Short mmCIF file of C-alpha atoms in Angstrom, two decimals:
data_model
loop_
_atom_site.label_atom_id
_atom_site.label_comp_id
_atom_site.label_asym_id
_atom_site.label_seq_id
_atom_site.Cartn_x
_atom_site.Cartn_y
_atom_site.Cartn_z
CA UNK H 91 128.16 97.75 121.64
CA UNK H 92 129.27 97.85 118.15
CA UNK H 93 131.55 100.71 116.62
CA UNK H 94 129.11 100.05 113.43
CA UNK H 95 125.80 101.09 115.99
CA UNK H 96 127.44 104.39 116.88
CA UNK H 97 126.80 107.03 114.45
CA UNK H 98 129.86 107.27 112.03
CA UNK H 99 132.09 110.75 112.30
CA UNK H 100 132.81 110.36 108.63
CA UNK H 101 128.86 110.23 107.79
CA UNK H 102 127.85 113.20 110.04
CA UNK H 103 131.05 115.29 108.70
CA UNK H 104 129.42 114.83 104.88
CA UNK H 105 126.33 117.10 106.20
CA UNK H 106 127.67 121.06 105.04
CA UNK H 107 124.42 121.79 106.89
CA UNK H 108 122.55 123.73 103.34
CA UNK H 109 119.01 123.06 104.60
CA UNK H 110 118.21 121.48 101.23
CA UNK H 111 117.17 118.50 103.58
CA UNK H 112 114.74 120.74 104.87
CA UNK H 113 111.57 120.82 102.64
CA UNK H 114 111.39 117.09 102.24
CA UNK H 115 111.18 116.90 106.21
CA UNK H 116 107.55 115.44 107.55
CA UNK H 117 108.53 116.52 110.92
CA UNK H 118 109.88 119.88 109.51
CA UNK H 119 107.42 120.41 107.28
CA UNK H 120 104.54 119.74 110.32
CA UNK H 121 106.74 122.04 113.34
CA UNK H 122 109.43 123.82 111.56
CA UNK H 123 111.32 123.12 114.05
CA UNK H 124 115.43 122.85 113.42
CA UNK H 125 115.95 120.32 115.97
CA UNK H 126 113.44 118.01 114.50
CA UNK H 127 114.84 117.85 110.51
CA UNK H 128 117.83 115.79 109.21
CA UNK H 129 120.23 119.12 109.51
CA UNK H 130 119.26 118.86 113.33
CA UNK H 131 119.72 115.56 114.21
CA UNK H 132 123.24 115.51 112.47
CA UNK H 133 123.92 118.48 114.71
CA UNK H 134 123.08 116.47 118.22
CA UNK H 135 124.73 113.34 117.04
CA UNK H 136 127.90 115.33 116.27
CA UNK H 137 127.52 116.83 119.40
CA UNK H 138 127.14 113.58 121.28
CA UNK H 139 130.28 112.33 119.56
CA UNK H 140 132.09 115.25 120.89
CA UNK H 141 131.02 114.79 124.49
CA UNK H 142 129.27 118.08 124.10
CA UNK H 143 125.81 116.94 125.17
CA UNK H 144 124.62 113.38 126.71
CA UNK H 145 121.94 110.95 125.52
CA UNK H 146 118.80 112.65 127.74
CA UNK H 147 115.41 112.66 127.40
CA UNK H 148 115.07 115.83 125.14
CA UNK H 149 117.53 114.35 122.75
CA UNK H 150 115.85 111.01 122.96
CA UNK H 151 112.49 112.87 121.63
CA UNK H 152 113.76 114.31 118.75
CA UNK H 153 114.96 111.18 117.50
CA UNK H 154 112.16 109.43 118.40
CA UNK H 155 110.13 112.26 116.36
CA UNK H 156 112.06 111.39 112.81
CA UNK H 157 109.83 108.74 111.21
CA UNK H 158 113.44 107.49 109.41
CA UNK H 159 111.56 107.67 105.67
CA UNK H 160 114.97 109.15 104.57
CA UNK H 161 113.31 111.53 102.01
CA UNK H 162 116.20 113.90 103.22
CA UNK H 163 119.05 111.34 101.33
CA UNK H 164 116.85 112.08 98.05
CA UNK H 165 116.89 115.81 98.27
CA UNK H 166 120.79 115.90 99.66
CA UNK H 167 123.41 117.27 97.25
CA UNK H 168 126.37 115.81 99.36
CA UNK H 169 125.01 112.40 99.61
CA UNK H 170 124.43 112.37 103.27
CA UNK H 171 123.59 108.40 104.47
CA UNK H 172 121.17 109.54 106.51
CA UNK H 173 119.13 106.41 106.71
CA UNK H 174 122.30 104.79 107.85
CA UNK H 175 123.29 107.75 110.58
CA UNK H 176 119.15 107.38 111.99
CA UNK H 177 119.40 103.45 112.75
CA UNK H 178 122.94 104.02 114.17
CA UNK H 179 121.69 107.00 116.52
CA UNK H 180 118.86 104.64 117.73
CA UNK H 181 121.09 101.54 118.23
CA UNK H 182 123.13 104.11 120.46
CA UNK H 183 119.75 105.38 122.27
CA UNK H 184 118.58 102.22 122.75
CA UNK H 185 121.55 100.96 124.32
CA UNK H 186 122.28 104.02 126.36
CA UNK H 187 119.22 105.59 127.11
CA UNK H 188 116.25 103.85 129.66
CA UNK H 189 113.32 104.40 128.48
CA UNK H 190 109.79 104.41 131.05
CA UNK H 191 108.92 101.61 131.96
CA UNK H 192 105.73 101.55 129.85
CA UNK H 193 107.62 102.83 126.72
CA UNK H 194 109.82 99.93 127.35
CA UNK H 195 107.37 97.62 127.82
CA UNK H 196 105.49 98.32 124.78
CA UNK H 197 107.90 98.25 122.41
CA UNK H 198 109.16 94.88 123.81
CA UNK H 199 105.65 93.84 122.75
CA UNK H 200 105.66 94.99 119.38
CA UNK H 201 109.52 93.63 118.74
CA UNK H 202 108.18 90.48 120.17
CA UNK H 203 104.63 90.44 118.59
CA UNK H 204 104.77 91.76 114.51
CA UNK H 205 108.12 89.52 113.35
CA UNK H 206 106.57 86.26 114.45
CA UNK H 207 103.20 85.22 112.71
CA UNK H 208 102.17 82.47 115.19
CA UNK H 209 102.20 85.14 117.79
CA UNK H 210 100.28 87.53 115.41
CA UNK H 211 97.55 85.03 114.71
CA UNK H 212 97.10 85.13 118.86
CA UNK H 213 96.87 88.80 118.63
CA UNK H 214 95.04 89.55 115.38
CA UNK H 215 92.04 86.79 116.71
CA UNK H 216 90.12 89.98 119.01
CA UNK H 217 90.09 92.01 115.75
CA UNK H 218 88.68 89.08 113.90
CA UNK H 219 85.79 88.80 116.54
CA UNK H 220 85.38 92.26 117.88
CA UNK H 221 87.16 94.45 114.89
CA UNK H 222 83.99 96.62 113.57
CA UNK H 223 83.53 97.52 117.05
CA UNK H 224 86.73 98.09 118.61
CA UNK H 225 87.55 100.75 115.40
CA UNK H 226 84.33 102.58 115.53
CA UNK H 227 84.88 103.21 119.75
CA UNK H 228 88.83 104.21 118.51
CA UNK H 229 87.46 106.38 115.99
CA UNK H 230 85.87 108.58 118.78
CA UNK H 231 88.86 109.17 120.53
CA UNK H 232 90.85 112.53 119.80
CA UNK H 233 94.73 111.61 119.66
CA UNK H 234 96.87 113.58 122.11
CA UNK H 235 100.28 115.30 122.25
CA UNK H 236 103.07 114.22 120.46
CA UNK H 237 106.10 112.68 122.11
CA UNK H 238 107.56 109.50 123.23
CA UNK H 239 105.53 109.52 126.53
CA UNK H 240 102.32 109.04 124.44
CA UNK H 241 99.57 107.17 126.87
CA UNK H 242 99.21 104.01 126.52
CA UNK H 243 95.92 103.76 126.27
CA UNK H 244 96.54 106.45 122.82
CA UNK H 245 99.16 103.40 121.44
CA UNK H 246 96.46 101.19 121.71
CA UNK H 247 93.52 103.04 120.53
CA UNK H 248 96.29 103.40 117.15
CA UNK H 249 96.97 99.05 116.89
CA UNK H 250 93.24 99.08 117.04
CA UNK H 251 92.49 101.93 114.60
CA UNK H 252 95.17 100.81 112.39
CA UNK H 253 94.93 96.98 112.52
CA UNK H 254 94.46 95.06 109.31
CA UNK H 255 90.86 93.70 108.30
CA UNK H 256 91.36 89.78 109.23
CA UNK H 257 88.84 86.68 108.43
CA UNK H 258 89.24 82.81 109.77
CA UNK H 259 90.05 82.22 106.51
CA UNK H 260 93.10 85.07 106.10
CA UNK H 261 94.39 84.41 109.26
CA UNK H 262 94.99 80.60 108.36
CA UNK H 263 95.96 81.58 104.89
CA UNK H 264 99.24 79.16 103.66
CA UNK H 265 101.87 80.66 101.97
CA UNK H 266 102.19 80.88 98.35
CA UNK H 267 103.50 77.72 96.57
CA UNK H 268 106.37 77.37 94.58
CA UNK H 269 105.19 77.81 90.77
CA UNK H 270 106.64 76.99 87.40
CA UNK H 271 106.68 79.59 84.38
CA UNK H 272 104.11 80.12 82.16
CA UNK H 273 105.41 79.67 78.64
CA UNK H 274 109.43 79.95 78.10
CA UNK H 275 111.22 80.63 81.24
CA UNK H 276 113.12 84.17 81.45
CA UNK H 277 114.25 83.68 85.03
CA UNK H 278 114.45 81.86 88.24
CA UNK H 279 113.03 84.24 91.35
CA UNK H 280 112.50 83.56 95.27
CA UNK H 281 109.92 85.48 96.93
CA UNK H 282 109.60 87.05 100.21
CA UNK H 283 106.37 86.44 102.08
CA UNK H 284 106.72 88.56 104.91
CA UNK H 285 105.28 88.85 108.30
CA UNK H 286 101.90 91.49 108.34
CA UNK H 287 102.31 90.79 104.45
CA UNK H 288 101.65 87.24 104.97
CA UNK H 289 99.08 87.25 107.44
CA UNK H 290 96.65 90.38 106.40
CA UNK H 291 97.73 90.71 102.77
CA UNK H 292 98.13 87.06 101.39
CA UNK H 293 96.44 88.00 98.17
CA UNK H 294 99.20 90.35 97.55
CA UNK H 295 101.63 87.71 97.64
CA UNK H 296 99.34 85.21 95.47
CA UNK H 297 98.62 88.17 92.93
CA UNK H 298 102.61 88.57 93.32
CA UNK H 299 103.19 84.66 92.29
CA UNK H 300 100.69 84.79 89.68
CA UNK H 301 102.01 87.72 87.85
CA UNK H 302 105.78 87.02 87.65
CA UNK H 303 104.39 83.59 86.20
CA UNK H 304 102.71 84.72 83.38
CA UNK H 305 106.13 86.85 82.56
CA UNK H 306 107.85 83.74 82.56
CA UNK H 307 109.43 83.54 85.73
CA UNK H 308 109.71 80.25 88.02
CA UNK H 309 108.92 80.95 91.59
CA UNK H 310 110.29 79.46 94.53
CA UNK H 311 108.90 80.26 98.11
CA UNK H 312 111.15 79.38 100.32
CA UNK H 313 109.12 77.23 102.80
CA UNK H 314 111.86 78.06 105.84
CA UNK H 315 112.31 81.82 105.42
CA UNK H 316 110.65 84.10 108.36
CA UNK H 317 111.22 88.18 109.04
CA UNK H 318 113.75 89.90 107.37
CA UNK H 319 114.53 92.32 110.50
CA UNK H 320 113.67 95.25 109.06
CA UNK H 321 111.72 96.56 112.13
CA UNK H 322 114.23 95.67 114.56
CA UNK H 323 116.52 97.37 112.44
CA UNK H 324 114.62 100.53 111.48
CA UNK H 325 113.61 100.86 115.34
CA UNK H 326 117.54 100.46 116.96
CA UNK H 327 117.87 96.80 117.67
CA UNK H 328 120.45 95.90 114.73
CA UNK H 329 121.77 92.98 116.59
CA UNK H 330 118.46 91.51 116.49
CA UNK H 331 117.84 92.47 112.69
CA UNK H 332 121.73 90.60 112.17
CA UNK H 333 119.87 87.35 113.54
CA UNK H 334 116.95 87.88 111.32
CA UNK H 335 119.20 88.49 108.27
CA UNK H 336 121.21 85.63 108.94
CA UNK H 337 118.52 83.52 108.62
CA UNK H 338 117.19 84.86 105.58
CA UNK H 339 120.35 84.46 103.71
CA UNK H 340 119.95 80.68 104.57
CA UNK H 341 116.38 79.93 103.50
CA UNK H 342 116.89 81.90 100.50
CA UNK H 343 120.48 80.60 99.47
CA UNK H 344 119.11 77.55 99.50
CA UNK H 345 116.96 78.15 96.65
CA UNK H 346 119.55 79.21 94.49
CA UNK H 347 117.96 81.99 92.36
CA UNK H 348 118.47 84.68 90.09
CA UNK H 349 116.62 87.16 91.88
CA UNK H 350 114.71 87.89 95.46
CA UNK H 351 111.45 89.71 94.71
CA UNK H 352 110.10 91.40 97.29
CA UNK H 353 106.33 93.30 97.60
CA UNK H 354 106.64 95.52 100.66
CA UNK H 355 109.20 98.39 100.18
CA UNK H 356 110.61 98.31 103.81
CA UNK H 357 111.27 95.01 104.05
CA UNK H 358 112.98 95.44 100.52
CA UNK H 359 114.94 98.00 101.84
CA UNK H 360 116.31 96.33 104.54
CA UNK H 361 117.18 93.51 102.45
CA UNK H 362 119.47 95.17 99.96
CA UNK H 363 121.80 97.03 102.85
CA UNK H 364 122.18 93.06 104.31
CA UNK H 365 125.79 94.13 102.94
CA UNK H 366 126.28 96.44 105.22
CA UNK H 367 124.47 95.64 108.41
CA UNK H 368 126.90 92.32 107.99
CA UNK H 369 130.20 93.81 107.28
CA UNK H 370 131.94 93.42 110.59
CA UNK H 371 130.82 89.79 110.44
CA UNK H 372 133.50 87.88 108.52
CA UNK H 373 131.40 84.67 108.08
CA UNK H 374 128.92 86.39 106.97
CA UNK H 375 129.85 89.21 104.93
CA UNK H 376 131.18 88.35 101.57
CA UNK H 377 127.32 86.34 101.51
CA UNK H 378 125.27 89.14 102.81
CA UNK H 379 126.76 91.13 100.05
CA UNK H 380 125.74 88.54 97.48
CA UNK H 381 122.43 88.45 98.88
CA UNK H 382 121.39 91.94 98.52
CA UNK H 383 122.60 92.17 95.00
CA UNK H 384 120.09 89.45 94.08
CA UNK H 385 117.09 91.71 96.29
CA UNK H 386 114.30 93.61 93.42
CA UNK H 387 111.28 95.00 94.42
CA UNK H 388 108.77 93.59 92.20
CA UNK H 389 108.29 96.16 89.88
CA UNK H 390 112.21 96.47 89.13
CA UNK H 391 111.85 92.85 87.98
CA UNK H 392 108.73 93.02 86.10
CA UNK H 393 109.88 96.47 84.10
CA UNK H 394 113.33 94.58 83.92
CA UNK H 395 111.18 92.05 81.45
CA UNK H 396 109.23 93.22 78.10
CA UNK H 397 105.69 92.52 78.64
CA UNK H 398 104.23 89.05 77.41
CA UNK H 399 101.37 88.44 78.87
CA UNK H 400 98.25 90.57 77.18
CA UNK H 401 96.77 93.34 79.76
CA UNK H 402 92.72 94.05 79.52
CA UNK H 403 91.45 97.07 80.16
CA UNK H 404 91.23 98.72 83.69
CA UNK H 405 88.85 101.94 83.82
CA UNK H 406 89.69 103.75 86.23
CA UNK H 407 91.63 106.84 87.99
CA UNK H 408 94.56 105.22 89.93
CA UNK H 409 96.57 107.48 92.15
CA UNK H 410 99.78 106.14 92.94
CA UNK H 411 101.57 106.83 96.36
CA UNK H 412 105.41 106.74 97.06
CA UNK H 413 106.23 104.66 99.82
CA UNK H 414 109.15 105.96 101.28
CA UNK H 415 111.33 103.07 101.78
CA UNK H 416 110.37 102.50 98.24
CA UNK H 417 111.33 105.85 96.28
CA UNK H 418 113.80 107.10 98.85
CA UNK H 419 115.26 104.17 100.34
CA UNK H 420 115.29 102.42 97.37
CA UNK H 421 115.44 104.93 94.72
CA UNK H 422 112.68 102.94 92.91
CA UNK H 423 110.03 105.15 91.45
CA UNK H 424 109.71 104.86 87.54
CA UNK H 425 108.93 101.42 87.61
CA UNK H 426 105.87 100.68 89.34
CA UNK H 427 104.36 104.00 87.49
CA UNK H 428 105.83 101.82 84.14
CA UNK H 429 103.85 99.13 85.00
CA UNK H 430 100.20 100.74 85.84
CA UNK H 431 100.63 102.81 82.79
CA UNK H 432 101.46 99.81 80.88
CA UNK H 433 97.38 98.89 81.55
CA UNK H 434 95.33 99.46 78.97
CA UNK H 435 92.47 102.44 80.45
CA UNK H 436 94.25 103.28 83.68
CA UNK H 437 94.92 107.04 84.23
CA UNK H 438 97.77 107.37 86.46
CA UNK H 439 98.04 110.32 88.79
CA UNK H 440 100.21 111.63 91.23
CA UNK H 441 99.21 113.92 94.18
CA UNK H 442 100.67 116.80 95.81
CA UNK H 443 103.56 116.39 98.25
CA UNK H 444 104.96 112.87 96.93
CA UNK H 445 108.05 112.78 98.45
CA UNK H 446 106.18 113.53 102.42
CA UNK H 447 105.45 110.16 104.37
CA UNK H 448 102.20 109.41 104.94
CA UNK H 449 103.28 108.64 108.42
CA UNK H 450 103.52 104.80 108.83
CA UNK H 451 107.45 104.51 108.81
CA UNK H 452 107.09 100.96 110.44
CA UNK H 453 106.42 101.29 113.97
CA UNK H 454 106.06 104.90 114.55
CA UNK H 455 102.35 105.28 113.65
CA UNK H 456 101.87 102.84 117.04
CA UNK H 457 104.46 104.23 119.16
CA UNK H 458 104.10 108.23 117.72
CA UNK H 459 100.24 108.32 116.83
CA UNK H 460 99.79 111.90 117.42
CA UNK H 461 102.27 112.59 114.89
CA UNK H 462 101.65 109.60 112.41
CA UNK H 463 97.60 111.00 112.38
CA UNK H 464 98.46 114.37 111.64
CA UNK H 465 100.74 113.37 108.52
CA UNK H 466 98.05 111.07 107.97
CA UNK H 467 95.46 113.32 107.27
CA UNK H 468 97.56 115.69 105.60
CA UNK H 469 98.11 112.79 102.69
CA UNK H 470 94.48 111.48 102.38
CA UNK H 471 93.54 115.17 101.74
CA UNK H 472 96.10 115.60 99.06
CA UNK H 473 94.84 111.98 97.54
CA UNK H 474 91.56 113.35 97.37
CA UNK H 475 92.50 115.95 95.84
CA UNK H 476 92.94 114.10 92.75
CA UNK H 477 89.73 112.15 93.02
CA UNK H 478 90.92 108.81 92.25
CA UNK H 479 88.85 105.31 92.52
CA UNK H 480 91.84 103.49 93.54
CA UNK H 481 94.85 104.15 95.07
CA UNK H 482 97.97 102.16 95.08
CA UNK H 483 101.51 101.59 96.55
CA UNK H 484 104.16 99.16 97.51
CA UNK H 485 103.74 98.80 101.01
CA UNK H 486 101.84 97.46 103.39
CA UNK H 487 102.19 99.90 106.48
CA UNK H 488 101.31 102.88 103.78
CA UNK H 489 97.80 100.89 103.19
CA UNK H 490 97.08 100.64 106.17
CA UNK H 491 97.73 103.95 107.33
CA UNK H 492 95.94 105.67 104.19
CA UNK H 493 93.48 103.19 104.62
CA UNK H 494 92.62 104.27 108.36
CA UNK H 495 93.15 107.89 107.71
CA UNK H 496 90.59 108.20 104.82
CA UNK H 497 87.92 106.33 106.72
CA UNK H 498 88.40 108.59 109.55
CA UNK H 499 86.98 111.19 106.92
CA UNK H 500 84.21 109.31 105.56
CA UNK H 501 86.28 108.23 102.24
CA UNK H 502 86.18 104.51 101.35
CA UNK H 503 89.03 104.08 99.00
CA UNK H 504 90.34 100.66 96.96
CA UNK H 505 93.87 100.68 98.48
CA UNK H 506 95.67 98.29 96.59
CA UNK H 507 99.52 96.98 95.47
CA UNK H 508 100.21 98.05 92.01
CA UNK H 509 101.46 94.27 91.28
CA UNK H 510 97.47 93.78 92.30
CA UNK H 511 96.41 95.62 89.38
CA UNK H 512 98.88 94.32 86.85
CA UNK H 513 97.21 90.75 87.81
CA UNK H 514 93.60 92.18 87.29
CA UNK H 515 94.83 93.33 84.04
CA UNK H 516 96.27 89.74 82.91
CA UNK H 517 93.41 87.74 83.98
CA UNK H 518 91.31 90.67 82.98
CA UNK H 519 89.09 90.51 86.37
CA UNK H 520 88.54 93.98 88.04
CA UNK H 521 86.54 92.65 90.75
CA UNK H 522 89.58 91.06 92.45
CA UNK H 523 90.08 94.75 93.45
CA UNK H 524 86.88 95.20 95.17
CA UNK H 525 86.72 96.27 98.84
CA UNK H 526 90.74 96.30 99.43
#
């Protein structure tokens, strides 16, 4: 194992322990318990380091409770890397700790399952056929204790409840195409595609194409390029998220561009800290490094570039949500609300509790569904609080958790990515938003 996968002395010994963590805590903020915030966890890694305590199965739960949305690193005034301490811990429980043999077993499956869309196609095909019915049985069931021992029969009432809406036609959707600029060309960009993104949200991708287009980009999608490793990263398997990487910074070097644009804030994430994931690697560092200064979610590139193409109007009450890996990760937050206010009509609102996950965080709404449903419901409520007739946000694990937890209470909400509206605007055609 790695010295990089062990959590770093000189990270945990930057926590001075001030609780200002604390607030901005979704596991906190639900238990108020002080083993389960970011002050906590600091305190059993450092203890682990000393040889104070081992790697058991009460110190596996509280990790396993932290949904890694690093809100904490936003609200820290000593610039604790917690993100970074949270996949190191994991990498460390994953290599030290066994797991049951149905926890193991399960998250083998999803590892081995959501990465690879050949092998989602397979999987997705039931919920094609049988998907009305299999949710409204799922939506019956009452969720049950938190913990890593969830039953397994609870992890797969959640793929069920939580699985994308998926056609014939969506599940043998091709990729976008490379595209030329419309008008002058401002810059040369390479877009990510994605995995779920690709399969269950291909129009965000071609609304993605046809929007940094009319700003006079020229888009190249790499035809080669597959995950980017985020989940295995984010869930403790950094050697497989190093293979992953690897082979994004091939497809995508290949293309030579000015910028990688990605639509889904984890994956984005993930991308830009290719620097560090690869700095013990010395063939790959110096490019991993030159990678992730080329990564831009797509709303840092589009408010990068004046507006040129004309917006129509768009009436209606848009609430936007912060997707964690998005605004905390990524520190990106003033630029997709620049864009939707940039449409003529739109009324832009924010709801209470921003900076809380809404509980997706990846994998954990599968693998912690107790947990994931409570936070759930607590950020449907404060969206419909504002009473908004669309809701949007930069990830695709957010939609389909806020998606699933407002029809749980009756509410049937457009849940779109702000980059969808922006291309409603420009080819001035609201009904591309319908049923999202």
């Amino acid at each position: 194992m790695s010295v990089q996968d062990v959590p770093s002395t000189r990270l945990i010994e930057q926590c001075v322990h001030c609780g200002f963590c604390l607030p901005t805590c979704p596991t906190y903020a639900l238990w108020g318990e002080e083993m389960d915030s970011p002050r906590g966890r600091i305190y059993l890694m450092k203890a682990v380091s000393e040889q104070r305590m081992t790697i058991d199965a009460s110190y596996v739960q509280h990790f396993d409770a932290c949904l890694g949305c690093v809100g904490c690193v936003t609200s820290c005034p000593s610039g604790v890397q917690y993100g970074t301490l949270i996949e190191q811990a994991r990498a460390q429980i994953e290599h030290e700790h066994v797991r049951s043999p149905l926890d193991r077993l399960f998250r083998a499956a999803l590892l081995s399952l959501l990465p690879y869309r050949s092998r989602m196609r397979i999987a997705l095909l039931p919920m094609m056929l049988f998907g009305g019915l299999l949710k409204a049985i799922v939506r019956t069931r009452n969720v049950g204790d938190r913990g890593s021992d969830a039953r397994w029969t609870e992890r797969l009432a959640a793929l069920i409840r939580l699985a994308p809406p998926v056609s014939w036609a969506s599940l043998r959707a091709r990729k976008a195409t490379d595209a030329p600029a419309i008008g002058e060309e401002r810059l040369k960009v390479a877009v990510l595609t994605g995995c779920v993104q690709q399969l269950a949200f291909s129009h965000v991708n071609a609304a993605t194409v046809r929007v940094l287009q009319a700003e006079g980009c020229a888009v190249t999608v790499p035809s080669d390029q597959a995950c980017c490793g985020a989940l295995a990263l984010h869930a403790g398997y950094p050697d497989r998220a190093r293979a992953f990487a690897r082979d994004a910074i091939k497809a995508f070097d290949r293309a030579k561009v000015d910028r990688i644009v990605v639509n889904a804030a984890g994956c984005g994430s993930a991308m830009k800290e290719y620097g560090h994931l690869l700095a013990d690697d010395p063939m790959w560092a110096d490019r991993a490094r030159a990678f992730s200064a080329k990564v831009r979610d797509v709303s840092e590139v589009l408010a990068d570039l004046p507006p040129r193409a004309p917006r129509h109007p768009i009436a209606a009450r848009v609430a936007y949500h912060d997707a964690c890996h998005l605004a905390h990760g990524q520190q990106v937050r003033a630029q997709p609300r620049q864009l939707l206010q940039g449409i003529p009509g739109l009324e832009l609102v924010t709801p209470a509790e921003p900076e809380l996950c809404c509980g997706s965080a990846g994998i954990y709404n599968l693998v912690q569904p107790a947990t994931a449903a409570e936070l759930g419901a607590r950020k449907v409520r404060n969206l419909a609080a504002v009473t908004p007739d669309i809701i949007a946000t930069g990830n695709p694990g957010c939609t389909l958790q806020i998606v699933a937890a407002a029809r749980d209470r009756g509410w049937e909400w457009s849940v779109v990515h702000p980059v969808e509206l922006l291309d409603a605007s420009i080819r001035g055609d609201i009904a591309l938003l319908k049923h999202r």
